[in-house]
Short mmCIF file of C-alpha atoms and ligand atoms in Angstrom, two decimals:
data_model
loop_
_atom_site.label_atom_id
_atom_site.label_comp_id
_atom_site.label_asym_id
_atom_site.label_seq_id
_atom_site.Cartn_x
_atom_site.Cartn_y
_atom_site.Cartn_z
CA UNK A 1177 0.00 0.00 0.00
CA UNK A 1178 1.29 3.42 -0.95
CA UNK A 1179 1.37 6.00 1.84
CA UNK A 1180 1.24 9.70 1.06
CA UNK A 1181 1.80 11.49 4.30
CA UNK A 1182 3.33 14.85 3.55
CA UNK A 1183 2.06 18.20 2.41
CA UNK A 1184 4.09 21.11 1.08
CA UNK A 1185 4.31 24.34 3.06
CA UNK A 1186 6.86 27.13 2.81
CA UNK A 1187 9.15 25.21 0.49
CA UNK A 1188 9.24 22.12 2.70
CA UNK A 1189 7.60 18.72 2.83
CA UNK A 1190 5.96 18.46 6.23
CA UNK A 1191 3.74 16.00 8.07
CA UNK A 1192 0.26 17.47 8.32
CA UNK A 1193 -1.25 18.40 11.65
CA UNK A 1194 -4.40 16.67 10.37
CA UNK A 1195 -4.34 12.95 11.02
CA UNK A 1196 -7.30 11.60 9.01
CA UNK A 1197 -6.31 8.81 6.64
CA UNK A 1198 -8.19 8.71 3.34
CA UNK A 1199 -8.18 5.59 1.15
CA UNK A 1200 -7.05 5.88 -2.46
CA UNK A 1201 -8.65 3.47 -4.93
CA UNK A 1202 -7.79 2.12 -8.34
CA UNK A 1203 -11.14 2.49 -10.16
CA UNK A 1204 -10.19 -0.21 -12.68
CA UNK A 1205 -10.15 -2.86 -9.94
CA UNK A 1206 -12.14 -1.06 -7.22
CA UNK A 1207 -9.29 -2.04 -4.87
CA UNK A 1208 -7.54 0.39 -2.53
CA UNK A 1209 -3.88 0.97 -3.41
CA UNK A 1210 -2.87 3.50 -0.80
CA UNK A 1211 -3.75 6.12 1.75
CA UNK A 1212 -3.24 9.83 2.05
CA UNK A 1213 -2.98 11.67 5.33
CA UNK A 1214 -5.20 14.72 5.01
CA UNK A 1215 -4.36 18.25 6.04
CA UNK A 1216 -6.76 20.07 8.36
CA UNK A 1217 -7.69 23.70 9.13
CA UNK A 1218 -4.46 24.30 11.04
CA UNK A 1219 -2.38 23.15 8.07
CA UNK A 1220 -4.39 25.45 5.82
CA UNK A 1221 -3.66 28.37 8.14
CA UNK A 1222 0.08 27.56 8.10
CA UNK A 1223 0.02 27.49 4.30
CA UNK A 1224 -1.81 30.82 4.09
CA UNK A 1225 0.74 32.33 6.49
CA UNK A 1226 3.63 31.14 4.31
CA UNK A 1227 2.02 32.45 1.12
CA UNK A 1228 1.25 35.80 2.77
CA UNK A 1229 4.83 36.15 3.92
CA UNK A 1230 6.17 35.37 0.45
CA UNK A 1231 3.81 37.78 -1.32
CA UNK A 1232 5.47 41.22 -0.85
CA UNK A 1233 8.74 40.13 -2.43
CA UNK A 1234 7.27 37.84 -5.06
CA UNK A 1235 4.72 40.42 -6.20
CA UNK A 1236 7.58 42.74 -7.11
CA UNK A 1237 9.60 40.24 -9.13
CA UNK A 1238 10.17 41.16 -12.75
CA UNK A 1239 8.39 39.61 -15.67
CA UNK A 1240 11.69 38.02 -16.72
CA UNK A 1241 12.10 36.33 -13.33
CA UNK A 1242 8.59 34.94 -13.40
CA UNK A 1243 8.99 33.72 -16.98
CA UNK A 1244 12.12 31.92 -15.85
CA UNK A 1245 10.20 30.30 -12.97
CA UNK A 1246 7.41 29.20 -15.30
CA UNK A 1247 9.93 27.65 -17.68
CA UNK A 1248 11.60 25.82 -14.80
CA UNK A 1249 8.24 24.50 -13.64
CA UNK A 1250 7.48 23.36 -17.17
CA UNK A 1251 10.76 21.44 -17.36
CA UNK A 1252 10.19 19.95 -13.91
CA UNK A 1253 6.75 18.60 -14.81
CA UNK A 1254 8.02 17.33 -18.18
CA UNK A 1255 10.61 15.30 -16.26
CA UNK A 1256 7.85 13.37 -14.45
CA UNK A 1257 5.50 13.04 -17.42
CA UNK A 1258 5.70 9.24 -17.60
CA UNK A 1259 5.23 8.81 -13.86
CA UNK A 1260 2.32 11.24 -13.93
CA UNK A 1261 0.68 9.43 -16.85
CA UNK A 1262 0.87 6.15 -14.92
CA UNK A 1263 -0.59 7.80 -11.82
CA UNK A 1264 -3.49 9.26 -13.81
CA UNK A 1265 -4.26 5.80 -15.17
CA UNK A 1266 -3.97 4.12 -11.78
CA UNK A 1267 -5.77 6.69 -9.67
CA UNK A 1268 -8.30 8.08 -12.10
CA UNK A 1269 -8.67 5.37 -14.74
CA UNK A 1270 -8.23 7.62 -17.79
CA UNK A 1271 -7.63 5.62 -20.99
CA UNK A 1272 -3.94 5.74 -21.91
CA UNK A 1273 -4.16 8.22 -24.79
CA UNK A 1274 -6.17 10.58 -22.62
CA UNK A 1275 -3.78 10.13 -19.66
CA UNK A 1276 -0.78 10.92 -21.88
CA UNK A 1277 -2.53 14.11 -23.06
CA UNK A 1278 -3.43 15.08 -19.49
CA UNK A 1279 0.15 14.70 -18.20
CA UNK A 1280 1.53 16.68 -21.13
CA UNK A 1281 -1.10 19.37 -20.66
CA UNK A 1282 -0.05 19.75 -17.00
CA UNK A 1283 3.47 20.63 -18.18
CA UNK A 1284 2.46 22.71 -21.20
CA UNK A 1285 0.30 25.16 -19.29
CA UNK A 1286 3.44 26.64 -17.71
CA UNK A 1287 5.04 27.28 -21.09
CA UNK A 1288 1.81 28.69 -22.52
CA UNK A 1289 1.48 31.10 -19.59
CA UNK A 1290 5.15 32.11 -19.95
CA UNK A 1291 4.32 33.16 -23.51
CA UNK A 1292 1.26 35.11 -22.39
CA UNK A 1293 3.32 36.86 -19.74
CA UNK A 1294 6.00 37.72 -22.28
CA UNK A 1295 3.45 39.61 -24.39
CA UNK A 1296 1.43 41.12 -21.54
CA UNK A 1297 1.58 44.84 -20.71
CA UNK A 1298 1.02 45.49 -17.00
CA UNK A 1299 0.94 49.26 -17.43
CA UNK A 1300 -0.88 51.52 -19.84
CA UNK A 1301 -1.71 55.22 -20.12
CA UNK A 1302 -5.37 56.20 -20.19
CA UNK A 1303 -5.83 59.99 -20.47
CA UNK A 1304 -3.87 61.49 -17.60
CA UNK A 1305 -3.88 58.20 -15.68
CA UNK A 1306 -1.22 55.58 -15.54
CA UNK A 1307 -3.09 52.31 -15.10
CA UNK A 1308 -1.20 49.42 -13.57
CA UNK A 1309 -2.42 45.87 -13.15
CA UNK A 1310 -1.36 44.72 -9.74
CA UNK A 1311 -1.37 41.15 -8.33
CA UNK A 1312 -4.30 40.52 -6.03
CA UNK A 1313 -2.49 38.82 -3.15
CA UNK A 1314 -2.65 35.24 -1.91
CA UNK A 1315 -4.73 32.99 -4.16
CA UNK A 1316 -6.56 29.86 -3.04
CA UNK A 1317 -6.68 27.30 -5.86
CA UNK A 1318 -9.12 24.41 -5.56
CA UNK A 1319 -9.16 21.54 -8.06
CA UNK A 1320 -11.47 18.62 -9.00
CA UNK A 1321 -10.51 14.97 -9.51
CA UNK A 1322 -11.23 14.81 -13.22
CA UNK A 1323 -8.15 16.78 -14.21
CA UNK A 1324 -6.32 17.36 -10.97
CA UNK A 1325 -2.75 17.74 -12.23
CA UNK A 1326 -3.83 19.94 -15.14
CA UNK A 1327 -5.78 22.30 -12.91
CA UNK A 1328 -3.06 22.49 -10.23
CA UNK A 1329 -0.56 23.52 -12.90
CA UNK A 1330 -2.90 25.73 -14.96
CA UNK A 1331 -4.18 27.74 -12.01
CA UNK A 1332 -0.72 27.99 -10.45
CA UNK A 1333 0.85 29.16 -13.71
CA UNK A 1334 -1.67 32.02 -14.02
CA UNK A 1335 -1.43 33.02 -10.34
CA UNK A 1336 2.37 33.11 -10.37
CA UNK A 1337 2.55 34.87 -13.74
CA UNK A 1338 0.43 37.63 -12.21
CA UNK A 1339 2.72 37.88 -9.17
CA UNK A 1340 0.32 36.27 -6.71
CA UNK A 1341 1.40 33.59 -4.26
CA UNK A 1342 -0.77 30.54 -3.79
CA UNK A 1343 -2.23 27.88 -1.54
CA UNK A 1344 -3.46 24.92 -3.55
CA UNK A 1345 -6.09 22.51 -2.31
CA UNK A 1346 -6.15 19.63 -4.74
CA UNK A 1347 -8.88 17.02 -4.86
CA UNK A 1348 -8.40 14.59 -1.99
CA UNK A 1349 -9.11 11.75 -4.43
CA UNK A 1350 -6.08 12.61 -6.58
CA UNK A 1351 -3.34 12.51 -3.96
CA UNK A 1352 -0.99 10.34 -6.02
CA UNK A 1353 -0.98 12.80 -8.93
CA UNK A 1354 -0.59 15.67 -6.48
CA UNK A 1355 2.41 14.07 -4.78
CA UNK A 1356 4.20 13.62 -8.13
CA UNK A 1357 3.44 17.18 -9.27
CA UNK A 1358 4.48 18.60 -5.89
CA UNK A 1359 7.82 16.80 -5.96
CA UNK A 1360 8.46 18.07 -9.47
CA UNK A 1361 7.49 21.66 -8.70
CA UNK A 1362 9.75 21.64 -5.63
CA UNK A 1363 12.65 20.77 -7.96
CA UNK A 1364 11.95 23.95 -9.93
CA UNK A 1365 13.46 25.86 -6.99
CA UNK A 1366 11.05 28.76 -6.50
CA UNK A 1367 11.32 30.88 -3.34
CA UNK A 1368 9.81 29.28 -0.22
CA UNK A 1369 6.14 30.02 0.39
CA UNK A 1370 5.36 31.16 -3.14
CA UNK A 1371 3.20 28.08 -3.59
CA UNK A 1372 1.94 25.66 -0.96
CA UNK A 1373 0.04 22.44 -1.55
CA UNK A 1374 -2.28 21.09 1.12
CA UNK A 1375 -4.37 18.06 0.28
CA UNK A 1376 -7.38 17.98 2.54
CA UNK A 1377 -11.14 17.88 2.52
CA UNK A 1378 -13.25 20.59 0.94
CA UNK A 1379 -15.21 21.18 4.13
CA UNK A 1380 -12.00 21.83 6.11
CA UNK A 1381 -9.10 23.10 4.00
CA UNK A 1382 -11.38 24.33 1.20
CA UNK A 1383 -13.59 26.14 3.69
CA UNK A 1384 -10.60 27.95 5.23
CA UNK A 1385 -9.48 29.11 1.78
CA UNK A 1386 -12.92 30.45 0.91
CA UNK A 1387 -13.35 32.41 4.15
CA UNK A 1388 -9.91 33.50 5.36
CA UNK A 1389 -9.36 37.29 5.15
CA UNK A 1390 -5.79 36.82 3.88
CA UNK A 1391 -7.00 35.00 0.78
CA UNK A 1392 -7.69 37.66 -1.85
CA UNK A 1393 -8.72 35.37 -4.66
CA UNK A 1394 -10.23 31.92 -5.06
CA UNK A 1395 -10.01 30.04 -8.32
CA UNK A 1396 -12.21 26.98 -8.16
CA UNK A 1397 -12.98 24.21 -10.62
CA UNK A 1398 -15.63 21.73 -9.59
CA UNK A 1399 -19.34 21.24 -9.23
CA UNK A 1400 -21.85 24.06 -9.51
CA UNK A 1401 -23.22 23.30 -6.02
CA UNK A 1402 -19.83 23.72 -4.34
CA UNK A 1403 -19.06 26.74 -6.53
CA UNK A 1404 -22.17 28.52 -5.26
CA UNK A 1405 -21.19 27.66 -1.70
CA UNK A 1406 -17.71 29.15 -2.22
CA UNK A 1407 -19.18 32.31 -3.73
CA UNK A 1408 -21.40 32.78 -0.67
CA UNK A 1409 -18.56 31.95 1.73
CA UNK A 1410 -16.21 34.40 0.00
CA UNK A 1411 -18.74 37.23 0.00
CA UNK A 1412 -17.97 38.22 3.60
CA UNK A 1413 -14.42 39.27 2.64
CA UNK A 1414 -15.34 40.20 -0.95
CA UNK A 1415 -12.93 37.76 -2.49
CA UNK A 1416 -12.34 37.86 -6.20
CA UNK A 1417 -13.66 34.54 -7.39
CA UNK A 1418 -13.26 32.53 -10.56
CA UNK A 1419 -15.60 29.57 -10.86
CA UNK A 1420 -15.28 26.88 -13.52
CA UNK A 1421 -18.32 24.69 -13.00
CA UNK A 1422 -20.50 22.10 -14.64
CA UNK A 1423 -22.01 21.85 -18.10
CA UNK A 1424 -24.69 20.21 -20.22
CA UNK A 1425 -23.28 21.04 -23.61
CA UNK A 1426 -25.42 20.81 -26.76
CA UNK A 1427 -24.10 19.29 -29.98
CA UNK A 1428 -26.09 20.80 -32.87
CA UNK A 1429 -26.01 18.53 -35.88
CA UNK A 1430 -27.48 20.53 -38.74
CA UNK A 1431 -29.40 18.99 -41.61
CA UNK A 1432 -26.63 19.84 -44.06
CA UNK A 1433 -23.90 18.06 -42.06
CA UNK A 1434 -22.29 14.89 -43.35
CA UNK A 1435 -23.80 12.54 -40.78
CA UNK A 1436 -21.17 9.87 -41.42
CA UNK A 1437 -18.55 12.18 -39.94
CA UNK A 1438 -20.81 14.18 -37.61
CA UNK A 1439 -22.07 11.21 -35.56
CA UNK A 1440 -18.57 9.90 -34.68
CA UNK A 1441 -17.53 13.43 -33.68
CA UNK A 1442 -20.66 13.81 -31.55
CA UNK A 1443 -20.01 10.54 -29.72
CA UNK A 1444 -16.38 11.49 -29.22
CA UNK A 1445 -17.49 14.82 -27.73
CA UNK A 1446 -19.93 13.03 -25.45
CA UNK A 1447 -17.69 10.21 -24.27
CA UNK A 1448 -14.50 12.27 -23.87
CA UNK A 1449 -12.65 11.66 -20.63
CA UNK A 1450 -15.00 8.69 -20.07
CA UNK A 1451 -17.87 11.15 -19.89
CA UNK A 1452 -16.31 12.78 -16.81
CA UNK A 1453 -15.76 16.09 -18.57
CA UNK A 1454 -17.41 19.42 -17.84
CA UNK A 1455 -17.30 20.16 -21.59
CA UNK A 1456 -18.74 16.81 -22.71
CA UNK A 1457 -21.33 17.18 -25.47
CA UNK A 1458 -24.14 15.38 -23.71
CA UNK A 1459 -27.20 16.67 -25.60
CA UNK A 1460 -27.11 15.72 -29.26
CA UNK A 1461 -29.64 17.80 -31.19
CA UNK A 1462 -30.69 16.34 -34.55
CA UNK A 1463 -33.32 17.16 -37.21
CA UNK A 1464 -36.55 15.31 -36.40
CA UNK A 1465 -37.00 13.94 -39.91
CA UNK A 1466 -33.52 12.33 -39.83
CA UNK A 1467 -33.94 10.54 -36.49
CA UNK A 1468 -34.06 6.99 -37.87
CA UNK A 1469 -30.86 7.60 -39.82
CA UNK A 1470 -29.16 9.13 -36.76
CA UNK A 1471 -30.19 6.20 -34.56
CA UNK A 1472 -28.79 3.66 -37.01
CA UNK A 1473 -25.48 5.54 -37.27
CA UNK A 1474 -25.20 5.93 -33.50
CA UNK A 1475 -25.74 2.19 -32.98
CA UNK A 1476 -23.08 1.43 -35.59
CA UNK A 1477 -20.54 3.90 -34.21
CA UNK A 1478 -21.19 3.03 -30.56
CA UNK A 1479 -20.35 -0.62 -31.33
CA UNK A 1480 -16.75 0.57 -31.92
CA UNK A 1481 -16.53 2.41 -28.58
CA UNK A 1482 -15.04 0.08 -26.07
CA UNK A 1483 -15.30 0.46 -22.30
CA UNK A 1484 -12.60 -1.36 -20.42
CA UNK A 1485 -9.16 -1.37 -18.85
CA UNK A 1486 -7.51 2.02 -19.40
CA UNK A 1487 -4.17 0.36 -20.25
CA UNK A 1488 -5.71 -1.33 -23.28
CA UNK A 1489 -4.96 0.92 -26.30
CA UNK A 1490 -8.39 0.08 -27.78
CA UNK A 1491 -10.26 1.40 -24.75
CA UNK A 1492 -12.18 4.62 -25.34
CA UNK A 1493 -14.11 4.79 -22.04
CA UNK A 1494 -12.43 4.00 -18.74
CA UNK A 1495 -14.03 3.46 -15.33
CA UNK A 1496 -15.79 6.08 -13.22
CA UNK A 1497 -13.49 7.58 -10.62
CA UNK A 1498 -15.32 6.21 -7.55
CA UNK A 1499 -18.11 3.93 -6.44
CA UNK A 1500 -20.14 7.04 -5.59
CA UNK A 1501 -19.72 8.33 -9.13
CA UNK A 1502 -20.61 4.91 -10.57
CA UNK A 1503 -23.79 4.80 -8.48
CA UNK A 1504 -24.68 8.34 -9.52
CA UNK A 1505 -24.36 7.48 -13.22
CA UNK A 1506 -26.43 4.31 -12.74
CA UNK A 1507 -29.12 6.40 -11.05
CA UNK A 1508 -29.31 8.71 -14.06
CA UNK A 1509 -29.58 5.75 -16.45
CA UNK A 1510 -32.52 4.62 -14.32
CA UNK A 1511 -34.09 8.10 -14.54
CA UNK A 1512 -33.81 7.92 -18.31
CA UNK A 1513 -35.64 4.59 -18.37
CA UNK A 1514 -38.31 5.70 -15.90
CA UNK A 1515 -38.98 9.01 -17.67
CA UNK A 1516 -39.62 7.26 -20.98
CA UNK A 1517 -36.46 7.88 -23.00
CA UNK A 1518 -35.66 5.21 -25.57
CA UNK A 1519 -32.53 3.25 -24.65
CA UNK A 1520 -30.57 3.03 -27.88
CA UNK A 1521 -27.17 1.81 -26.67
CA UNK A 1522 -25.80 0.60 -23.31
CA UNK A 1523 -27.94 0.68 -20.18
CA UNK A 1524 -27.62 -0.20 -16.51
CA UNK A 1525 -24.90 -2.35 -14.95
CA UNK A 1526 -21.35 -3.30 -15.92
CA UNK A 1527 -20.32 -3.62 -19.57
CA UNK A 1528 -20.36 -7.20 -20.91
CA UNK A 1529 -17.30 -9.20 -19.94
CA UNK A 1530 -16.30 -6.89 -17.07
CA UNK A 1531 -16.74 -8.16 -13.54
CA UNK A 1532 -14.84 -5.68 -11.38
CA UNK A 1533 -14.15 -1.97 -11.35
CA UNK A 1534 -16.42 1.03 -11.68
CA UNK A 1535 -17.22 0.66 -15.37
CA UNK A 1536 -20.33 1.96 -17.06
CA UNK A 1537 -21.74 0.91 -20.41
CA UNK A 1538 -21.36 3.81 -22.85
CA UNK A 1539 -25.04 4.71 -23.04
CA UNK A 1540 -27.12 6.71 -25.50
CA UNK A 1541 -30.77 7.50 -25.02
CA UNK A 1542 -32.87 8.61 -27.96
CA UNK A 1543 -36.24 10.40 -28.17
CA UNK A 1544 -35.27 12.42 -25.10
CA UNK A 1545 -37.10 15.66 -24.38
CA UNK A 1546 -35.13 18.60 -23.06
CA UNK A 1547 -37.25 18.55 -19.91
CA UNK A 1548 -36.18 15.05 -18.85
CA UNK A 1549 -33.79 14.80 -15.91
CA UNK A 1550 -31.06 13.25 -18.10
CA UNK A 1551 -31.21 16.29 -20.40
CA UNK A 1552 -31.21 18.87 -17.63
CA UNK A 1553 -28.70 17.66 -15.05
CA UNK A 1554 -25.00 17.08 -15.38
CA UNK A 1555 -24.46 13.31 -15.14
CA UNK A 1556 -20.66 13.30 -15.42
CA UNK A 1557 -20.54 9.88 -16.99
CA UNK A 1558 -20.88 8.32 -20.47
CA UNK A 1559 -24.63 8.86 -20.84
CA UNK A 1560 -25.83 10.89 -23.83
CA UNK A 1561 -29.24 12.13 -24.96
CA UNK A 1562 -30.48 12.52 -28.54
CA UNK A 1563 -33.09 15.27 -28.77
CA UNK A 1564 -34.90 16.19 -32.00
CA UNK A 1565 -35.69 19.63 -33.37
CA UNK A 1566 -38.04 20.75 -36.13
CA UNK A 1567 -36.01 23.68 -37.45
CA UNK A 1568 -32.88 25.64 -36.58
CA UNK A 1569 -34.78 28.16 -34.47
CA UNK A 1570 -35.98 25.32 -32.29
CA UNK A 1571 -32.48 23.79 -32.20
CA UNK A 1572 -31.12 27.08 -30.91
CA UNK A 1573 -33.90 27.38 -28.33
CA UNK A 1574 -33.21 23.87 -27.03
CA UNK A 1575 -29.45 24.48 -26.99
CA UNK A 1576 -29.96 27.54 -24.79
CA UNK A 1577 -32.68 26.00 -22.62
CA UNK A 1578 -30.32 24.91 -19.84
CA UNK A 1579 -29.00 26.48 -16.67
CA UNK A 1580 -25.49 25.81 -18.00
CA UNK A 1581 -23.43 27.53 -20.67
CA UNK A 1582 -19.91 26.15 -20.79
CA UNK A 1583 -19.49 24.78 -24.30
CA UNK A 1584 -21.46 24.03 -27.47
CA UNK A 1585 -20.66 22.15 -30.66
CA UNK A 1586 -21.99 22.82 -34.15
CA UNK A 1587 -21.57 20.24 -36.90
CA UNK A 1588 -22.46 21.50 -40.37
CA UNK A 1589 -21.13 22.03 -43.88
CA UNK A 1590 -22.40 25.63 -43.85
CA UNK A 1591 -19.72 27.79 -42.22
CA UNK A 1592 -21.60 31.16 -42.33
CA UNK A 1593 -24.64 29.54 -40.74
CA UNK A 1594 -22.44 27.95 -38.06
CA UNK A 1595 -21.02 31.37 -37.15
CA UNK A 1596 -24.50 32.91 -37.09
CA UNK A 1597 -25.65 30.19 -34.67
CA UNK A 1598 -22.46 30.45 -32.59
CA UNK A 1599 -23.23 34.13 -32.04
CA UNK A 1600 -26.63 33.19 -30.62
CA UNK A 1601 -25.60 30.33 -28.32
CA UNK A 1602 -25.06 31.18 -24.68
CA UNK A 1603 -21.81 29.33 -24.07
CA UNK A 1604 -18.27 30.35 -23.21
CA UNK A 1605 -16.86 28.32 -26.07
CA UNK A 1606 -18.39 27.09 -29.32
CA UNK A 1607 -16.59 24.46 -31.41
CA UNK A 1608 -17.51 24.31 -35.09
CA UNK A 1609 -16.67 20.99 -36.78
CA UNK A 1610 -13.75 20.46 -34.39
CA UNK A 1611 -12.84 19.10 -30.99
CA UNK A 1612 -9.69 21.22 -30.80
CA UNK A 1613 -8.46 23.20 -27.79
CA UNK A 1614 -6.98 26.70 -28.07
CA UNK A 1615 -4.88 27.33 -24.96
CA UNK A 1616 -4.58 31.09 -25.61
CA UNK A 1617 -8.34 31.66 -25.84
CA UNK A 1618 -10.42 32.33 -22.71
CA UNK A 1619 -12.19 29.34 -21.21
CA UNK A 1620 -15.16 29.48 -18.86
CA UNK A 1621 -18.90 29.46 -18.64
CA UNK A 1622 -21.99 31.56 -19.18
CA UNK A 1623 -24.86 31.26 -16.68
CA UNK A 1624 -24.42 28.61 -14.00
CA UNK A 1625 -21.33 27.14 -15.63
CA UNK A 1626 -19.26 29.70 -13.84
CA UNK A 1627 -17.85 33.17 -13.40
CA UNK A 1628 -14.72 34.49 -15.05
CA UNK A 1629 -12.29 32.94 -17.50
CA UNK A 1630 -9.09 30.92 -17.41
CA UNK A 1631 -6.21 30.54 -19.90
CA UNK A 1632 -4.41 33.15 -21.95
CA UNK A 1633 -4.41 36.82 -21.05
CA UNK A 1634 -7.97 36.58 -19.65
CA UNK A 1635 -6.76 33.91 -17.23
CA UNK A 1636 -3.82 36.07 -16.19
CA UNK A 1637 -6.05 39.12 -15.65
CA UNK A 1638 -8.20 37.12 -13.26
CA UNK A 1639 -5.34 37.39 -10.74
CA UNK A 1640 -4.83 41.14 -11.25
CA UNK A 1641 -6.54 44.32 -10.08
CA UNK A 1642 -6.24 47.62 -12.00
CA UNK A 1643 -4.91 50.68 -10.22
CA UNK A 1644 -5.10 54.19 -11.73
CA UNK A 1645 -2.46 56.69 -10.70
CA UNK A 1646 -3.22 60.30 -11.71
CA UNK A 1647 -0.63 63.02 -11.59
P1 NAD B 1969 -16.56 19.00 -6.32
O1 NAD B 1969 -17.25 20.29 -6.43
O2 NAD B 1969 -17.17 17.94 -5.51
O3 NAD B 1969 -15.10 19.20 -5.72
C1 NAD B 1969 -14.16 20.08 -6.31
C2 NAD B 1969 -13.16 20.52 -5.27
O4 NAD B 1969 -13.84 21.32 -4.29
C3 NAD B 1969 -12.51 19.38 -4.50
O5 NAD B 1969 -11.15 19.70 -4.28
C4 NAD B 1969 -13.28 19.37 -3.20
O6 NAD B 1969 -12.55 18.84 -2.11
C5 NAD B 1969 -13.54 20.86 -3.00
N1 NAD B 1969 -14.66 21.18 -2.10
C6 NAD B 1969 -15.72 20.42 -1.77
N2 NAD B 1969 -16.51 21.07 -0.88
C7 NAD B 1969 -15.93 22.27 -0.65
C8 NAD B 1969 -16.25 23.39 0.17
N3 NAD B 1969 -17.33 23.39 0.95
N4 NAD B 1969 -15.43 24.46 0.15
C9 NAD B 1969 -14.33 24.48 -0.63
N5 NAD B 1969 -13.97 23.45 -1.41
C10 NAD B 1969 -14.75 22.36 -1.43
O7 NAD B 1969 -16.29 18.53 -7.81
P2 NAD B 1969 -15.63 17.17 -8.30
O8 NAD B 1969 -16.62 16.09 -8.04
O9 NAD B 1969 -14.25 17.04 -7.75
O10 NAD B 1969 -15.48 17.44 -9.87
C11 NAD B 1969 -16.53 17.27 -10.76
C12 NAD B 1969 -17.22 18.59 -11.08
O11 NAD B 1969 -16.26 19.52 -11.55
C13 NAD B 1969 -18.24 18.48 -12.18
O12 NAD B 1969 -19.42 19.16 -11.82
C14 NAD B 1969 -17.59 19.16 -13.36
O13 NAD B 1969 -18.46 19.69 -14.30
C15 NAD B 1969 -16.76 20.19 -12.71
N6 NAD B 1969 -15.66 20.58 -13.59
C16 NAD B 1969 -15.70 21.79 -14.22
C17 NAD B 1969 -14.69 22.17 -15.09
C18 NAD B 1969 -14.69 23.51 -15.77
O14 NAD B 1969 -13.64 23.93 -16.19
N7 NAD B 1969 -15.80 24.18 -15.90
C19 NAD B 1969 -13.63 21.31 -15.32
C20 NAD B 1969 -13.61 20.10 -14.68
C21 NAD B 1969 -14.63 19.75 -13.80
#
């Protein structure tokens, strides 16, 4: 059994004051493989103290110094890429190709932010004012389990580029990834206290970060429910808050699309990251008069999508991260059946031939209405809904009829029409005939998918406050 029993405060690995042991599971086998000793409130306070002490000097470092730090952090994470990939597979169950991408992404975000910083002007003249963008202070960074290493590195890169210092509270379920990233980042040799990493529970360490007066900024990625809680908790001290929350992204397949390519893209968008993706395209909107054709193509394509061991290169959908998550997804499949959706592919229980682990059958419901529970709530598993529309106006109305607004997909052969629709969809990002990622473009949600943006210069600005000096 692996034991992870240190946190990182003020440039040192220390034993937490907290003494709760939390089991770490391999979702592929459902067996525990280790334990992490969790930090508590006192550890969080120590970490905030260290970050506060480091802030005055760090906030006045030059751009060149911070670019150098970011490059060193990039190199440090690159050096553990293989180990990190293995940890992501073991602890999270991501299929190998996805895990490789995730580990590389965790390193790349430092380099991408170094480039943004290089080009960023912190001072500008406006009339008689000199306007300077100043780092906010100590940032609390809270990450989810579905991309823990990527969010630790992405949020930290932006905070440090801005000149903030940080206390990171990673997901308690991702302690193995966190320990590898922490060891690597320590090797980068930044000044003590500039970043601190305290793995603990949300209700303890997370709660301290969202209420403590010395935390100026919280950047949170996770569920909408916890995001709202953090916003309320931070209101007392008027924290600046970035929230990256859930989604229920529509995939608009227009009548003019080539369905032979559109359907595979739609299923890829829906089943990405084993369905445990905030940006997953979970509502597939198709022309009503083409439903039979769509259903036949979905059945054919879904037969090629294999759920199974993440180490198997043919696997497209890995296990759910936890038993709780598995049960949650099963519950939603049940809702779909009870509310009268037509089960096209998959269904309840384990995939055929699998006897252990938290695997779900990649599932597609058809003839779903946008009012059904499976179309309204974020499931966070490989369960997709096909919803029909009569015309494009109705497609647009259905796409926007959701409390969320993180991402949308448009599949069509008519580019001008796609751009016209993109302008009318309430989502932070719209992908037209692509599943690409643009790391320099802002990322974040409309409506209840969040507040603020990450990545690129927008992500950097989220850790800055403008100051006007008039003379
Ligand atoms: P979660 O909200 O349960 O937990 C996220 C983090 O918040 C964890 O570190 C957790 O310990 C912490 N937390 C829990 N309670 C807290 C509290 N009271 N105060 C402070 N922190 C607290 O989310 P999860 O289950 O880890 O991740 C899945 C969710 O994340 C999904 O809803 C998904 O859509 C969302 N997500 C969003 C994005 C995005 O960029 N928009 C990306 C990935 C995941």
